[in-house]
XYZ file of C-alpha atoms in Angstrom:
282
model
C 72.167 18.289 -5.583
C 71.288 15.534 -7.944
C 73.791 13.951 -10.444
C 73.067 11.858 -13.518
C 74.747 10.948 -16.765
C 72.891 11.509 -20.065
C 73.721 10.487 -23.558
C 74.278 13.273 -26.131
C 71.647 13.334 -28.838
C 72.384 13.267 -32.492
C 72.641 16.797 -34.082
C 70.826 16.222 -37.297
C 67.934 18.450 -36.426
C 70.264 21.446 -35.891
C 71.958 21.162 -39.295
C 69.159 23.123 -41.004
C 70.948 25.482 -43.245
C 67.703 27.448 -43.916
C 68.152 28.855 -40.392
C 70.793 31.180 -39.022
C 73.917 29.487 -37.737
C 76.829 30.872 -35.744
C 78.876 33.187 -37.986
C 82.035 32.874 -35.921
C 83.991 29.995 -34.565
C 84.286 29.855 -30.779
C 86.242 27.515 -28.549
C 83.727 25.678 -26.401
C 80.932 26.428 -28.780
C 77.741 24.367 -28.264
C 76.683 23.392 -31.777
C 77.120 19.701 -31.269
C 75.346 19.689 -27.931
C 72.274 21.630 -29.057
C 69.906 18.635 -29.301
C 70.954 17.652 -25.815
C 70.608 21.114 -24.332
C 67.220 21.778 -25.978
C 65.849 18.597 -24.313
C 66.602 20.172 -20.938
C 65.033 23.612 -21.512
C 62.282 24.901 -19.177
C 58.751 24.736 -20.492
C 58.340 28.528 -20.354
C 60.781 31.146 -21.386
C 59.681 34.767 -21.034
C 63.015 36.401 -21.792
C 66.125 34.444 -22.862
C 69.465 35.729 -21.430
C 72.972 34.646 -22.676
C 75.597 36.455 -20.815
C 78.622 34.550 -22.240
C 77.579 34.982 -25.850
C 80.638 33.549 -27.830
C 79.269 31.962 -31.044
C 75.598 32.157 -29.908
C 74.772 28.614 -30.977
C 71.941 28.118 -28.601
C 70.438 31.532 -29.342
C 70.407 30.773 -33.097
C 68.949 27.280 -32.424
C 66.063 28.793 -30.450
C 65.311 31.527 -32.944
C 61.806 30.178 -33.605
C 60.962 29.684 -29.973
C 61.997 32.867 -28.142
C 60.558 36.346 -28.617
C 62.711 38.494 -26.269
C 66.419 38.013 -25.917
C 69.295 39.787 -24.104
C 72.696 38.741 -25.359
C 75.915 40.017 -23.699
C 79.640 39.433 -23.310
C 82.690 41.098 -21.706
C 84.591 40.924 -25.023
C 83.835 44.438 -26.450
C 84.742 43.587 -30.063
C 82.600 40.425 -29.973
C 79.512 42.444 -28.623
C 80.159 45.213 -31.220
C 80.402 42.673 -34.037
C 76.976 41.246 -33.120
C 75.560 44.765 -33.004
C 76.819 45.528 -36.474
C 75.580 42.211 -37.924
C 72.195 43.117 -36.524
C 72.217 46.710 -37.894
C 74.444 46.748 -41.008
C 74.874 43.256 -42.521
C 75.269 44.488 -46.115
C 78.175 46.705 -45.157
C 79.853 43.885 -43.203
C 79.416 41.508 -46.232
C 81.092 44.008 -48.598
C 83.983 44.499 -46.254
C 84.430 40.682 -45.796
C 84.450 40.290 -49.548
C 87.401 42.781 -49.739
C 89.166 40.848 -46.969
C 88.492 37.587 -48.916
C 89.860 38.892 -52.079
C 93.196 39.870 -50.458
C 93.679 36.807 -48.166
C 95.844 35.094 -50.645
C 98.638 37.486 -49.759
C 100.110 35.750 -46.631
C 101.202 39.072 -45.169
C 97.688 40.497 -45.394
C 96.465 38.589 -42.251
C 99.266 40.103 -40.175
C 98.646 43.635 -41.523
C 94.943 43.337 -40.459
C 95.967 41.791 -37.148
C 98.152 44.773 -36.349
C 95.343 47.245 -36.830
C 94.502 48.567 -33.378
C 92.189 51.386 -32.360
C 89.881 51.340 -35.372
C 87.067 53.908 -34.939
C 84.632 52.631 -37.626
C 82.466 49.901 -36.050
C 82.026 48.368 -39.403
C 85.748 47.981 -39.834
C 86.010 46.578 -36.281
C 83.418 43.910 -36.976
C 84.843 43.135 -40.369
C 88.330 42.739 -38.858
C 86.969 40.541 -36.056
C 85.144 38.095 -38.351
C 88.048 38.027 -40.815
C 90.669 37.139 -38.215
C 88.286 34.636 -36.590
C 87.749 32.879 -39.837
C 91.438 32.640 -40.845
C 93.387 32.387 -37.627
C 95.122 29.175 -36.445
C 92.497 26.641 -35.407
C 89.874 29.350 -35.129
C 90.993 30.216 -31.600
C 90.202 33.628 -30.215
C 93.003 34.585 -27.789
C 94.334 37.935 -26.529
C 97.380 38.716 -24.545
C 97.510 40.451 -21.124
C 97.329 43.809 -22.938
C 94.108 42.747 -24.609
C 95.582 42.362 -28.193
C 94.578 39.503 -30.475
C 97.757 37.411 -31.012
C 96.823 34.182 -32.824
C 98.933 33.336 -35.975
C 97.535 32.862 -39.412
C 95.882 29.480 -40.079
C 96.831 27.203 -42.902
C 93.425 26.791 -44.468
C 93.453 26.340 -48.142
C 90.266 28.091 -48.982
C 88.535 29.506 -45.783
C 84.938 30.677 -46.027
C 85.365 34.356 -44.954
C 82.099 35.737 -46.202
C 79.003 33.588 -45.926
C 76.565 36.291 -47.120
C 73.473 34.125 -46.825
C 74.179 33.077 -43.218
C 75.105 36.650 -42.193
C 71.856 38.004 -43.566
C 69.959 35.178 -41.751
C 71.865 35.966 -38.545
C 70.999 39.657 -38.840
C 67.311 38.837 -39.073
C 67.490 36.551 -35.992
C 69.348 39.249 -34.079
C 66.630 41.799 -34.687
C 64.721 40.506 -31.710
C 67.760 40.739 -29.440
C 69.185 43.403 -27.201
C 73.029 43.119 -27.381
C 75.142 44.490 -24.642
C 78.819 44.774 -23.712
C 78.763 43.876 -20.051
C 79.697 41.474 -17.210
C 77.351 38.670 -16.318
C 76.580 40.337 -12.939
C 74.421 42.955 -14.926
C 71.773 40.234 -15.710
C 68.512 41.117 -14.040
C 65.961 38.396 -14.892
C 62.313 38.228 -14.010
C 60.230 35.311 -13.098
C 60.131 32.477 -15.775
C 63.132 34.019 -17.626
C 65.773 31.545 -18.780
C 69.464 32.165 -18.406
C 72.070 30.063 -20.180
C 75.614 30.532 -18.958
C 78.526 29.127 -20.994
C 81.541 30.584 -19.236
C 85.181 29.823 -19.890
C 85.514 26.231 -18.526
C 87.356 25.483 -15.325
C 90.859 24.194 -15.975
C 90.849 25.113 -19.675
C 91.760 27.982 -21.918
C 90.357 31.312 -20.812
C 92.186 33.850 -22.893
C 89.011 35.308 -24.558
C 89.540 38.399 -22.368
C 92.647 40.023 -20.947
C 91.189 39.626 -17.369
C 90.787 35.826 -17.605
C 88.293 33.606 -15.768
C 89.771 31.759 -12.754
C 88.236 30.087 -9.690
C 87.198 33.352 -8.100
C 85.137 34.204 -11.202
C 83.656 30.700 -11.171
C 82.573 31.185 -7.494
C 81.149 34.658 -8.327
C 79.129 33.145 -11.192
C 77.796 30.345 -8.956
C 76.638 33.063 -6.422
C 74.792 34.930 -9.154
C 73.154 31.702 -10.357
C 71.698 31.252 -6.874
C 70.593 34.844 -6.849
C 68.852 34.533 -10.224
C 67.222 31.319 -8.994
C 65.757 33.141 -6.053
C 64.359 35.826 -8.414
C 62.307 33.082 -10.162
C 64.499 32.475 -13.290
C 65.508 29.062 -14.599
C 69.292 28.817 -15.022
C 71.543 26.397 -16.963
C 75.254 26.342 -16.731
C 77.779 24.478 -18.862
C 81.176 23.699 -17.478
C 84.042 21.242 -17.191
C 83.401 18.090 -15.159
C 86.023 18.757 -12.502
C 86.156 18.225 -8.798
C 86.128 22.005 -8.286
C 82.959 22.529 -10.307
C 81.188 19.579 -8.765
C 81.995 20.925 -5.284
C 80.919 24.473 -6.340
C 77.485 23.223 -7.420
C 77.068 20.542 -4.746
C 74.210 22.284 -2.934
C 70.559 22.601 -3.672
C 68.901 23.358 -6.037
C 71.440 22.174 -8.569
C 71.099 19.163 -10.818
C 74.346 17.965 -12.515
C 74.191 16.036 -15.651
C 77.391 14.649 -17.362
C 77.572 14.736 -21.165
C 80.341 13.922 -23.690
C 81.187 16.767 -25.969
C 83.530 16.835 -28.976
C 86.170 19.614 -28.830
C 87.636 20.657 -32.191
C 89.136 24.098 -31.461
C 92.426 23.918 -29.557
C 95.897 25.348 -30.091
C 97.199 21.860 -29.400
C 95.798 19.337 -31.917
C 96.289 16.558 -29.323
C 93.819 18.350 -27.072
C 90.852 17.597 -29.375
C 88.369 14.803 -28.999
C 85.474 13.936 -26.719
C 85.529 15.408 -23.283
C 83.180 14.882 -20.347
C 81.379 18.043 -19.417
C 78.577 19.155 -17.007
C 75.220 20.659 -17.718
C 74.049 22.129 -14.426
C 70.386 23.341 -13.971
C 68.509 25.025 -11.114
C 65.265 23.228 -12.204
């Protein structure tokens, strides 16, 4: 194991609005760390795998570099939303415009939040994006029954339907296979690159009803070693905690400490710059 500290790069290069950007907010999203992460990428990427999809910031940033991609997540509604943006962006845009026109009614958010068991995948995706854009602090959280339970945010004029970016995201996603699955289903080949951005150790992990505790962190570490033996290059982002440092204290891991801003938090006092680790097998 090797440990070093690196300075985060400026993010100016990523703020190119001609390219697709994440179309949802996601706690722990990597938009501000993209320049730092891209400096650490392997030279060759045959297939790009991202098994903790979230907002997909790195995928969108690498749009012009990668040709084959497999994106996945254990959040079924999230995976379905990406699939629908890929296949039916115009229908999603029209539905979001309807949500946008009715959002002024403060009860409307809660009526949409109560919708459970929708059958139309367009409606599921539209509901998911609408709630994500308008909930308190942009935090996705479910209870133990798997139901979204975040209250309405206090935004004055939230951007619910960014049609241009949704169309750009759809174009970028055309090259991607999108799956609802656990990270254990990743089966890379030689010179593939896998980027893992799991729920962080010691932080909020309510994205899925099953949670993501220390046993899951250990299971992920074991799969990272397996993927490394198959010839893939693997990068993992996580909290800079004693548990994570111990978990990745063996070869072939290289640990780099970075400072990342965190703006999505149910507790406003929990925002600010936080030390994190970028862990690589190369």
